[in-house]
CSV table of N, CA and C in Angstrom, one decimal:
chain,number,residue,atom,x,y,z
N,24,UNK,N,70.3,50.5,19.9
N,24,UNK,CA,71.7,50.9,20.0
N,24,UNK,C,72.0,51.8,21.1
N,25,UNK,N,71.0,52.5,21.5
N,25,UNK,CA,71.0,53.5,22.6
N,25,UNK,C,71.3,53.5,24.1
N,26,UNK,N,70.9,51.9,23.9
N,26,UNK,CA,70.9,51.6,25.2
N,26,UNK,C,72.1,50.2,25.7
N,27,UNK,N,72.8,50.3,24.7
N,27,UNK,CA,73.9,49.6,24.8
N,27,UNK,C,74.8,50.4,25.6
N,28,UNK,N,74.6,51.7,25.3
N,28,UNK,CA,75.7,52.8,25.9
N,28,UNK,C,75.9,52.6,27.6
N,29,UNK,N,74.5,51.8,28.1
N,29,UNK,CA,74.0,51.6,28.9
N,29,UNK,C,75.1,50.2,30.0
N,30,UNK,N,75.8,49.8,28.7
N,30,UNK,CA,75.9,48.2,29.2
N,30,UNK,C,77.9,48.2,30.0
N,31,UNK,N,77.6,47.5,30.9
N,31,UNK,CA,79.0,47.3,32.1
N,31,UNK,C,78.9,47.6,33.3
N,32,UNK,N,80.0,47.9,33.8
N,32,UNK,CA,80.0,48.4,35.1
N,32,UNK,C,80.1,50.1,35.2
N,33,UNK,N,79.7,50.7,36.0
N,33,UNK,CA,79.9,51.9,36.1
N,33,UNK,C,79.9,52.5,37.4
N,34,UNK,N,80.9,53.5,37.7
N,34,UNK,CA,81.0,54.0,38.7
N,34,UNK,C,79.8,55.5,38.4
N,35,UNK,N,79.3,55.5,39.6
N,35,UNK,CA,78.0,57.0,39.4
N,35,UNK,C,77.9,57.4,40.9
N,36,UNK,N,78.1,58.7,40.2
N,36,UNK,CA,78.0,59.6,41.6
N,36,UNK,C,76.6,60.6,41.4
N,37,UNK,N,76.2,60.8,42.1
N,37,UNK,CA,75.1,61.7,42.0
N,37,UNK,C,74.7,62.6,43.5
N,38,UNK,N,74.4,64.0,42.8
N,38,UNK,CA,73.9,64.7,43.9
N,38,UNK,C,72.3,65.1,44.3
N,39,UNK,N,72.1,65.3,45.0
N,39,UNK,CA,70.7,66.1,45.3
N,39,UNK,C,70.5,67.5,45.5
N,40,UNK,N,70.0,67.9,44.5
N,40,UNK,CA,69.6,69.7,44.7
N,40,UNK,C,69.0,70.3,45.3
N,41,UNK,N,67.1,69.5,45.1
N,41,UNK,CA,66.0,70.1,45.8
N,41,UNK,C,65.7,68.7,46.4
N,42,UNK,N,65.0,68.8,47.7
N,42,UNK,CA,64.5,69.3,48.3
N,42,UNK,C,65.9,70.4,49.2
N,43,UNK,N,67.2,69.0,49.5
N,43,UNK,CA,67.9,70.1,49.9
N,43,UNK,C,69.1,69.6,49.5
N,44,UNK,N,70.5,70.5,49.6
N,44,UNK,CA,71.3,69.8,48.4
N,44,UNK,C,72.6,68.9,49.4
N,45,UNK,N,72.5,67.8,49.1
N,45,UNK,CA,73.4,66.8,49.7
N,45,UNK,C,74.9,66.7,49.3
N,46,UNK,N,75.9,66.1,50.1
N,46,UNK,CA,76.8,65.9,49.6
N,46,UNK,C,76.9,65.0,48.3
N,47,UNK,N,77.9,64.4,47.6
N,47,UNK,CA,77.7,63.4,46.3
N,47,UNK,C,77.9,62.1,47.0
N,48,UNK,N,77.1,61.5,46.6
N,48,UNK,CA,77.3,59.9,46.8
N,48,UNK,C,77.4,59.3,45.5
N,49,UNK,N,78.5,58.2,45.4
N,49,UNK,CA,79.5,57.1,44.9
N,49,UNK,C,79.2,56.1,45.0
N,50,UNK,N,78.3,55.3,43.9
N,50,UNK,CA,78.2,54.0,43.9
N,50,UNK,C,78.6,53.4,42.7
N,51,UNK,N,78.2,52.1,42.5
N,51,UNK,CA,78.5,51.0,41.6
N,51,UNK,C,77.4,50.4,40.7
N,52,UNK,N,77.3,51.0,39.5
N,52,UNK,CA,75.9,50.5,38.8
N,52,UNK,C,76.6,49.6,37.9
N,53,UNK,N,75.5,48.4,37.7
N,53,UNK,CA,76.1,47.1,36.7
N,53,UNK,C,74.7,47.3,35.7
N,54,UNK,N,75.1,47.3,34.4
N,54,UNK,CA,74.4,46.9,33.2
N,54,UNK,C,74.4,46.1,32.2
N,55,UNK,N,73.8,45.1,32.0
N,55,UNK,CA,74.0,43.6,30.9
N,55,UNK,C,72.1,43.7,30.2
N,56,UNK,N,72.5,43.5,28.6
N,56,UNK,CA,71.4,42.7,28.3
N,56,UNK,C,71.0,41.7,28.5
N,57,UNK,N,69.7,41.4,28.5
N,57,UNK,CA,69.2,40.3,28.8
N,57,UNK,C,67.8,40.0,28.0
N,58,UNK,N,67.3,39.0,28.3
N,58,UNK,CA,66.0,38.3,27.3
N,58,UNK,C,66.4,38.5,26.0
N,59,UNK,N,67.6,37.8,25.6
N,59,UNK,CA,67.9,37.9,24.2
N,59,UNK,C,68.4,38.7,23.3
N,60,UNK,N,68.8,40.5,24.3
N,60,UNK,CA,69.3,41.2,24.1
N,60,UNK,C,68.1,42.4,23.5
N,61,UNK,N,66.6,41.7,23.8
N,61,UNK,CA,65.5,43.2,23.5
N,61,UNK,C,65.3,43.8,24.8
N,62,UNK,N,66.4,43.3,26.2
N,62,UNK,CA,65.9,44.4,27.3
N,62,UNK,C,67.7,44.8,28.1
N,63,UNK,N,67.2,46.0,28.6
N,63,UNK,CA,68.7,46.1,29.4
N,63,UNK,C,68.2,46.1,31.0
N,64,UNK,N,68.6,45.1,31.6
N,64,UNK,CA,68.8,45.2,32.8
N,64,UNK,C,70.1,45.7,33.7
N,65,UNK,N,69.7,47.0,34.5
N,65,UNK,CA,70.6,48.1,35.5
N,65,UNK,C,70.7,47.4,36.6
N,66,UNK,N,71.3,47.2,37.9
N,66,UNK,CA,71.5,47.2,39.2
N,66,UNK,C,72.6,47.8,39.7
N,67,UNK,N,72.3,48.6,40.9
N,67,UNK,CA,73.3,49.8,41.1
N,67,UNK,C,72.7,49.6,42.9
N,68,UNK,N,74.2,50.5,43.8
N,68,UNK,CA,73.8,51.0,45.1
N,68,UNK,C,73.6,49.6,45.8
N,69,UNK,N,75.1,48.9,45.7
N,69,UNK,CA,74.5,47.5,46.4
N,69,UNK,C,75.2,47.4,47.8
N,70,UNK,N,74.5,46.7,48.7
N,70,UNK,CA,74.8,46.7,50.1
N,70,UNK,C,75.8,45.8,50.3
N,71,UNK,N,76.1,45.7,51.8
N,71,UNK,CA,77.1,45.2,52.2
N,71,UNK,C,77.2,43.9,52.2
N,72,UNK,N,76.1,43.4,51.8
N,72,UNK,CA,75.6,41.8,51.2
N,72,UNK,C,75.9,41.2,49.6
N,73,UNK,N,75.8,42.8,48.8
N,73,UNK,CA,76.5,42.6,47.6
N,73,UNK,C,74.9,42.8,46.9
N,74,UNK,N,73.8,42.5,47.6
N,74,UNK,CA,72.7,42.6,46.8
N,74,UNK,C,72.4,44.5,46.3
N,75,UNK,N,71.6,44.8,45.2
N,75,UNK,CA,71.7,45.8,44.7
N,75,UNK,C,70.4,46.8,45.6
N,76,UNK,N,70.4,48.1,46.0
N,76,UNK,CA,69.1,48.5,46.4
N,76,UNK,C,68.0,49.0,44.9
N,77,UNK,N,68.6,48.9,44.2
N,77,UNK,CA,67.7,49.6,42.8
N,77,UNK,C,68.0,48.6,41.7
N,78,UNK,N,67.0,48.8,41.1
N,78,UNK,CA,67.3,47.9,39.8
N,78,UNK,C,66.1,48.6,38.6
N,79,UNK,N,66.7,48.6,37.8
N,79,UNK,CA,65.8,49.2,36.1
N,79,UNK,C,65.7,47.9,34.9
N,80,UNK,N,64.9,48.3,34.0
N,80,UNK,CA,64.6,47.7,33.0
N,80,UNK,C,64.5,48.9,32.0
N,81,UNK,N,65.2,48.4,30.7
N,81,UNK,CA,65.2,49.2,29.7
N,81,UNK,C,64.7,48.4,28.5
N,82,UNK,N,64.0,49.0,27.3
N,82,UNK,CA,64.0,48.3,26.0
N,82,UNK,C,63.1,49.6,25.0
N,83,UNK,N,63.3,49.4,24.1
N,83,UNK,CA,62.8,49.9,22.7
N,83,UNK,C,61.3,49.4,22.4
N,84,UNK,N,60.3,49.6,22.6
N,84,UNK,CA,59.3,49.3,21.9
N,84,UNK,C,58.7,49.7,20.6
N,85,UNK,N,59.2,48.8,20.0
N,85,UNK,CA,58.4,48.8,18.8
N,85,UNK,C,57.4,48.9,17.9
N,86,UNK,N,56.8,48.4,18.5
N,86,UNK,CA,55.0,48.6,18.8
N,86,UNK,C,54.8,50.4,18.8
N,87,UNK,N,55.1,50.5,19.8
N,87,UNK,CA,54.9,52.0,20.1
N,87,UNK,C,56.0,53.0,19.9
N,88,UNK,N,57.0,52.3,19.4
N,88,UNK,CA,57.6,53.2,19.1
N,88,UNK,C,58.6,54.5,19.9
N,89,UNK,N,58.6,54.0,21.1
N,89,UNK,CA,59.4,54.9,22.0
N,89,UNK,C,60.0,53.9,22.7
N,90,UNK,N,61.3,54.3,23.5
N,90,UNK,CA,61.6,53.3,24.8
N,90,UNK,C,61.2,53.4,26.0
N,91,UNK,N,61.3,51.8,26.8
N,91,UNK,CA,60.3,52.1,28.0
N,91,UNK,C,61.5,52.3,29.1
N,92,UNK,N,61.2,52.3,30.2
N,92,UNK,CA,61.9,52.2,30.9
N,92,UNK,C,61.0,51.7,32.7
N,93,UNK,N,61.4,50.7,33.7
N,93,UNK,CA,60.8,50.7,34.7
N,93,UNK,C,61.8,50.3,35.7
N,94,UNK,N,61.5,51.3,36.3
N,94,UNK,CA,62.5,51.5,38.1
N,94,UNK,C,62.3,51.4,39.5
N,95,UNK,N,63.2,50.0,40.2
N,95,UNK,CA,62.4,49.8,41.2
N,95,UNK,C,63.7,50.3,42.9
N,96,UNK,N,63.0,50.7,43.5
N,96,UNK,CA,63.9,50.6,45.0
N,96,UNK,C,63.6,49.2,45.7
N,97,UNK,N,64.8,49.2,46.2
N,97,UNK,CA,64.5,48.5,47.5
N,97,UNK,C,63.0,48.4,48.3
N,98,UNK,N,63.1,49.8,48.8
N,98,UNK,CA,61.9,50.1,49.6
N,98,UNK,C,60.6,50.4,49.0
N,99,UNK,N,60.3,50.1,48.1
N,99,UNK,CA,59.3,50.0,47.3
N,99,UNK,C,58.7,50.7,46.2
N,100,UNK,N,59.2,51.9,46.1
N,100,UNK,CA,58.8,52.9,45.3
N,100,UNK,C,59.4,52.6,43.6
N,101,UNK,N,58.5,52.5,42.9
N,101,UNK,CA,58.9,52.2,41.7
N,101,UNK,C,58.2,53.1,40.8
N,102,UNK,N,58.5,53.4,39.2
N,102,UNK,CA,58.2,54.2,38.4
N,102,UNK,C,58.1,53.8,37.2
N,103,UNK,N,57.3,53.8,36.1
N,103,UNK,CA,57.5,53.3,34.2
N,103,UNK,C,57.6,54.4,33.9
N,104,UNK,N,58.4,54.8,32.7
N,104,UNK,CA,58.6,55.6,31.9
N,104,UNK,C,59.0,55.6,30.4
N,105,UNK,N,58.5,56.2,29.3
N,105,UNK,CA,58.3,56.5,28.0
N,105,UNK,C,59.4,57.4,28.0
N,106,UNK,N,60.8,56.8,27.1
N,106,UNK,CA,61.5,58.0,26.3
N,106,UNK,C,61.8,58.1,24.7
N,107,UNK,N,62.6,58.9,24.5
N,107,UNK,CA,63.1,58.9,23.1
N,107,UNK,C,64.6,59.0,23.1
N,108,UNK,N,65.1,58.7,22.2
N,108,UNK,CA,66.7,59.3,22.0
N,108,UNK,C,67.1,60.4,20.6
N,109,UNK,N,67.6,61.1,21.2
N,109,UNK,CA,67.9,62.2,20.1
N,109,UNK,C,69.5,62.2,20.3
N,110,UNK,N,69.4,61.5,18.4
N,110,UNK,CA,71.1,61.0,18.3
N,110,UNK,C,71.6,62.1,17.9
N,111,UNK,N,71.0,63.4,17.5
N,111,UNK,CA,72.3,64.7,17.3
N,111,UNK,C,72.5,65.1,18.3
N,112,UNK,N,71.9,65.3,19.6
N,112,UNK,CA,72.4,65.4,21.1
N,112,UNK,C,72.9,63.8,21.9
N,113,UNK,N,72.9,63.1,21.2
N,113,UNK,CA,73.3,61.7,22.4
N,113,UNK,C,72.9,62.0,23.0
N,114,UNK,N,71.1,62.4,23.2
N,114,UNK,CA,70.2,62.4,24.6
N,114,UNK,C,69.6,60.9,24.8
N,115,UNK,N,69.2,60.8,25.9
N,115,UNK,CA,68.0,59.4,26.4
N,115,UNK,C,67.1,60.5,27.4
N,116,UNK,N,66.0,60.9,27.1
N,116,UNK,CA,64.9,61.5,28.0
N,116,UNK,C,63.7,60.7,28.1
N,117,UNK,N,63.6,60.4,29.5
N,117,UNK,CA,62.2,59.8,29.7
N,117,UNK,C,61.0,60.5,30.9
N,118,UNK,N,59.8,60.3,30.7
N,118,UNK,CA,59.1,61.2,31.3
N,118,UNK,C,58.4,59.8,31.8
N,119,UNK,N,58.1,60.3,33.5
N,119,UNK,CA,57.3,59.4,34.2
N,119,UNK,C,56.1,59.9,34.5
N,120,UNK,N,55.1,59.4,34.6
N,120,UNK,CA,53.6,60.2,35.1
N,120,UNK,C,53.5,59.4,36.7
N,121,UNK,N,53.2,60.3,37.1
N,121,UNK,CA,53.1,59.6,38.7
N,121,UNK,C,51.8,60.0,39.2
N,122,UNK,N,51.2,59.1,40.3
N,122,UNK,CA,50.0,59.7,40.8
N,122,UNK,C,50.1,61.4,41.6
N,123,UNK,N,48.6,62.0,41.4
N,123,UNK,CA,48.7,63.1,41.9
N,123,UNK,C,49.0,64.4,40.8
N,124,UNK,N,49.0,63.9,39.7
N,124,UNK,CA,49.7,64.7,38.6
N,124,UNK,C,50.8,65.2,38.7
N,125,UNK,N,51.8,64.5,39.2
N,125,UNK,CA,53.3,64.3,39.7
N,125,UNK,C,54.2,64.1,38.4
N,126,UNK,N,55.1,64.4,37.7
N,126,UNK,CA,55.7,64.2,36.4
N,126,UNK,C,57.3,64.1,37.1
N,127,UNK,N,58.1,62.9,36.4
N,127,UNK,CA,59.4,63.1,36.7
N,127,UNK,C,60.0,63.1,35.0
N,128,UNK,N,61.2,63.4,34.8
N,128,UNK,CA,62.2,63.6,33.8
N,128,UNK,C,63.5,62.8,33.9
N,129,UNK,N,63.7,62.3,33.7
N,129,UNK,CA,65.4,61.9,33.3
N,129,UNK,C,65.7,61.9,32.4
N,130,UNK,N,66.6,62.3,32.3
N,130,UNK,CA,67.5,63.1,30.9
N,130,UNK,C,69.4,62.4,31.2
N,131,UNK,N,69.7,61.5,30.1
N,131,UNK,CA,70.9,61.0,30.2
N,131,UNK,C,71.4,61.4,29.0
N,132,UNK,N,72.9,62.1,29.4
N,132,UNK,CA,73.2,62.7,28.1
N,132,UNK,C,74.9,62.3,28.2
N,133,UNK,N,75.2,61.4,26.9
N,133,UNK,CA,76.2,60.9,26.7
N,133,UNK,C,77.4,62.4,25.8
N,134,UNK,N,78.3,61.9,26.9
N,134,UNK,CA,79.7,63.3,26.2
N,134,UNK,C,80.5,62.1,25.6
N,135,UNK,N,80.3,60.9,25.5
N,135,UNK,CA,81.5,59.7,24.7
N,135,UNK,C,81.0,58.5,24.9
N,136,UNK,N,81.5,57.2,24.5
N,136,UNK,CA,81.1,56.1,24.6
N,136,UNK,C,81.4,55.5,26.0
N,137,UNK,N,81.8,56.5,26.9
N,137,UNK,CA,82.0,55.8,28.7
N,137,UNK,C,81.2,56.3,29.7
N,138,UNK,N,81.3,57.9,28.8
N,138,UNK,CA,80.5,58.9,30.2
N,138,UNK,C,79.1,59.1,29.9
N,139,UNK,N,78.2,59.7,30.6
N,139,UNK,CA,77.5,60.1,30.7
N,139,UNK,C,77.2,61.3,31.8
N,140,UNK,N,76.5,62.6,31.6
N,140,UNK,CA,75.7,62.5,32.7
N,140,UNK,C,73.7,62.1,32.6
N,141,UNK,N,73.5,63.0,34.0
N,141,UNK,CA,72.6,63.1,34.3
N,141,UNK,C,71.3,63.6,34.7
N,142,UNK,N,70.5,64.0,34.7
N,142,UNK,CA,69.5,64.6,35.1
N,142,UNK,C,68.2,64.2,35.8
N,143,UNK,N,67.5,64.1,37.2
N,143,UNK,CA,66.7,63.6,37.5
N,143,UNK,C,65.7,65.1,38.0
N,144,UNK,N,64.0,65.5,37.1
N,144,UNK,CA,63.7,66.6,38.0
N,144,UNK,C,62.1,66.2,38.3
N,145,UNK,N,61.7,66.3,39.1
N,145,UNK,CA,60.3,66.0,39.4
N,145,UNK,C,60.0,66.8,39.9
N,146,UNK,N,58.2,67.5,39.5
N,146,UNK,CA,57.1,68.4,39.3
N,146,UNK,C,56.2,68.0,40.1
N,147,UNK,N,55.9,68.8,40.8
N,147,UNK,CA,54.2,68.4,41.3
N,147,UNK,C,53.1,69.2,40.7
N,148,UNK,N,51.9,68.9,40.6
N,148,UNK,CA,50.9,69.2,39.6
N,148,UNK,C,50.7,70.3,39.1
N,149,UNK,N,51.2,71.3,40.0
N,149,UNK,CA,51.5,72.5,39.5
N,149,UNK,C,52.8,73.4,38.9
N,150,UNK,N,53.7,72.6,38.3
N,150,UNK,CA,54.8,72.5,37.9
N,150,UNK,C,56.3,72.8,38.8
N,151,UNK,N,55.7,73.2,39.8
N,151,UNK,CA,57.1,73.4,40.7
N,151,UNK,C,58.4,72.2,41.1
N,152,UNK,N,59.1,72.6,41.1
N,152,UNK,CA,60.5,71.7,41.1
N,152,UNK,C,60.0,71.1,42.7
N,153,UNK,N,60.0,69.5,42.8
N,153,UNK,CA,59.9,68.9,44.5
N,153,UNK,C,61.0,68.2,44.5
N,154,UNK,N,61.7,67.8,43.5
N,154,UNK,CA,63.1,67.0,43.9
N,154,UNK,C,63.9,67.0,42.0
N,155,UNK,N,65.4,67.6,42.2
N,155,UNK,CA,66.6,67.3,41.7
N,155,UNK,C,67.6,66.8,42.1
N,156,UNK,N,68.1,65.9,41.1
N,156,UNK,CA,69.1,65.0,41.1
N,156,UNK,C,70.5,65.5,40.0
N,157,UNK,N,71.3,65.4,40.0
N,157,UNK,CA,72.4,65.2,38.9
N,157,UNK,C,73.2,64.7,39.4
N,158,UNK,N,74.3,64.0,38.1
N,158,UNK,CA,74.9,63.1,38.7
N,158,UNK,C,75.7,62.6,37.0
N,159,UNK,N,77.1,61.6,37.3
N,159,UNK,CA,77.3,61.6,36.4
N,159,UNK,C,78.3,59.9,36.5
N,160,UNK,N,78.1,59.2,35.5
N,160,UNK,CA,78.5,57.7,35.2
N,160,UNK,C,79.1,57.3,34.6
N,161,UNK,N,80.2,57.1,35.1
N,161,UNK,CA,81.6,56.3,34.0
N,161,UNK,C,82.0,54.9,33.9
N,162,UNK,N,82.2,54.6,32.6
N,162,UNK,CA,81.4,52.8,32.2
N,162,UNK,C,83.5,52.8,32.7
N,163,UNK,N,83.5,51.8,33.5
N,163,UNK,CA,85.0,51.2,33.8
N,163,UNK,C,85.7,50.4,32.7
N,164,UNK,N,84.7,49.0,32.6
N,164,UNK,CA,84.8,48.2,31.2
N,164,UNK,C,84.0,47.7,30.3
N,165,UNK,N,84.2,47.6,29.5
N,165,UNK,CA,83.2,46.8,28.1
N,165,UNK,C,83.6,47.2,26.8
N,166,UNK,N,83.7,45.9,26.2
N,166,UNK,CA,84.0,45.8,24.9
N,166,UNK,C,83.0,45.0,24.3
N,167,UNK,N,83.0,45.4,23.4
N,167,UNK,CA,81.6,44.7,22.4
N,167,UNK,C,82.3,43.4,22.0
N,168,UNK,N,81.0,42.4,22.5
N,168,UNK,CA,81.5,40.8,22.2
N,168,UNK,C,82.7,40.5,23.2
N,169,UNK,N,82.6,41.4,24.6
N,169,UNK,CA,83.4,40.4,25.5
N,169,UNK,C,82.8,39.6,26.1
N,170,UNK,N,81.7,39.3,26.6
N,170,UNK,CA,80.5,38.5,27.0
N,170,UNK,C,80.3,39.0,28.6
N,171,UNK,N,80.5,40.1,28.6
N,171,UNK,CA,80.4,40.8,29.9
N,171,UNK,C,78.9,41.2,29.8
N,172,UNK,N,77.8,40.8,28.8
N,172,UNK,CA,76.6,40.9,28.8
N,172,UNK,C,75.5,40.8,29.7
């Protein structure tokens, strides 16, 4: 159910902190389940072709009992990550392990059934902050059972 919150179009702006802090950039993220509705596929930041530069995979594992998540760019850099959701905060936090003993966080935290924000912070092995993101996502449309899936 968590990751329904996840599902439409959404406008998302997000900024960068660390390394150094940028202006906000304004894109267009699309979200639909898919494979039957046990995965959510994201694609966001699409070019002037219409193709997307990022795309995610979401789902609940059962098995193990946490949600996964895996994130790809354009340019090749991709990431898996293990979260949880904590429904008396409407949190989704997931923690990535990266090579190097590199750790990233995203923390999505729903204020209603449209918005969200954001949180993106990654550590290098020694715990220091190497890159922040925030940022924040507003679902345009969706209704449950419009088939905008």
């Amino acid at each position: 159910k968590a990751l329904e919150k996840l599902v439409g179009t959404r406008n998302h702006e997000q900024m960068v902190k660390v390394p150094k802090e940028t202006r906000p950039a304004n894109f267009v993220v699309e979200g639909k389940l898919v494979l039957g509705g046990r995965f959510l596929q994201e694609m966001g930041d699409f070019d002037d072709k219409g193709k997307p530069t990022n795309t995610g995979m979401y789902t609940y594992d059962s098995n193990r009992k946490t949600y996964r998540r895996w994130f790809f760019l354009s340019g090749g850099f991709y990431t898996e990550g293990t979260g949880t959701w904590d429904e008396s905060r409407q949190t989704l936090t997931f923690t990535n392990r990266l090579p190097g003993g590199v750790t990233g966080t995203l923390t999505l935290r729903f204020s209603d059934e449209t918005t969200f924000s954001h949180s993106i912070i990654v550590r290098d092995a020694g715990g220091k902050i190497s890159y922040h993101q925030e940022g924040k996502s507003v679902r345009q449309k969706y209704t449950l059972g419009s088939g905008e899936r």
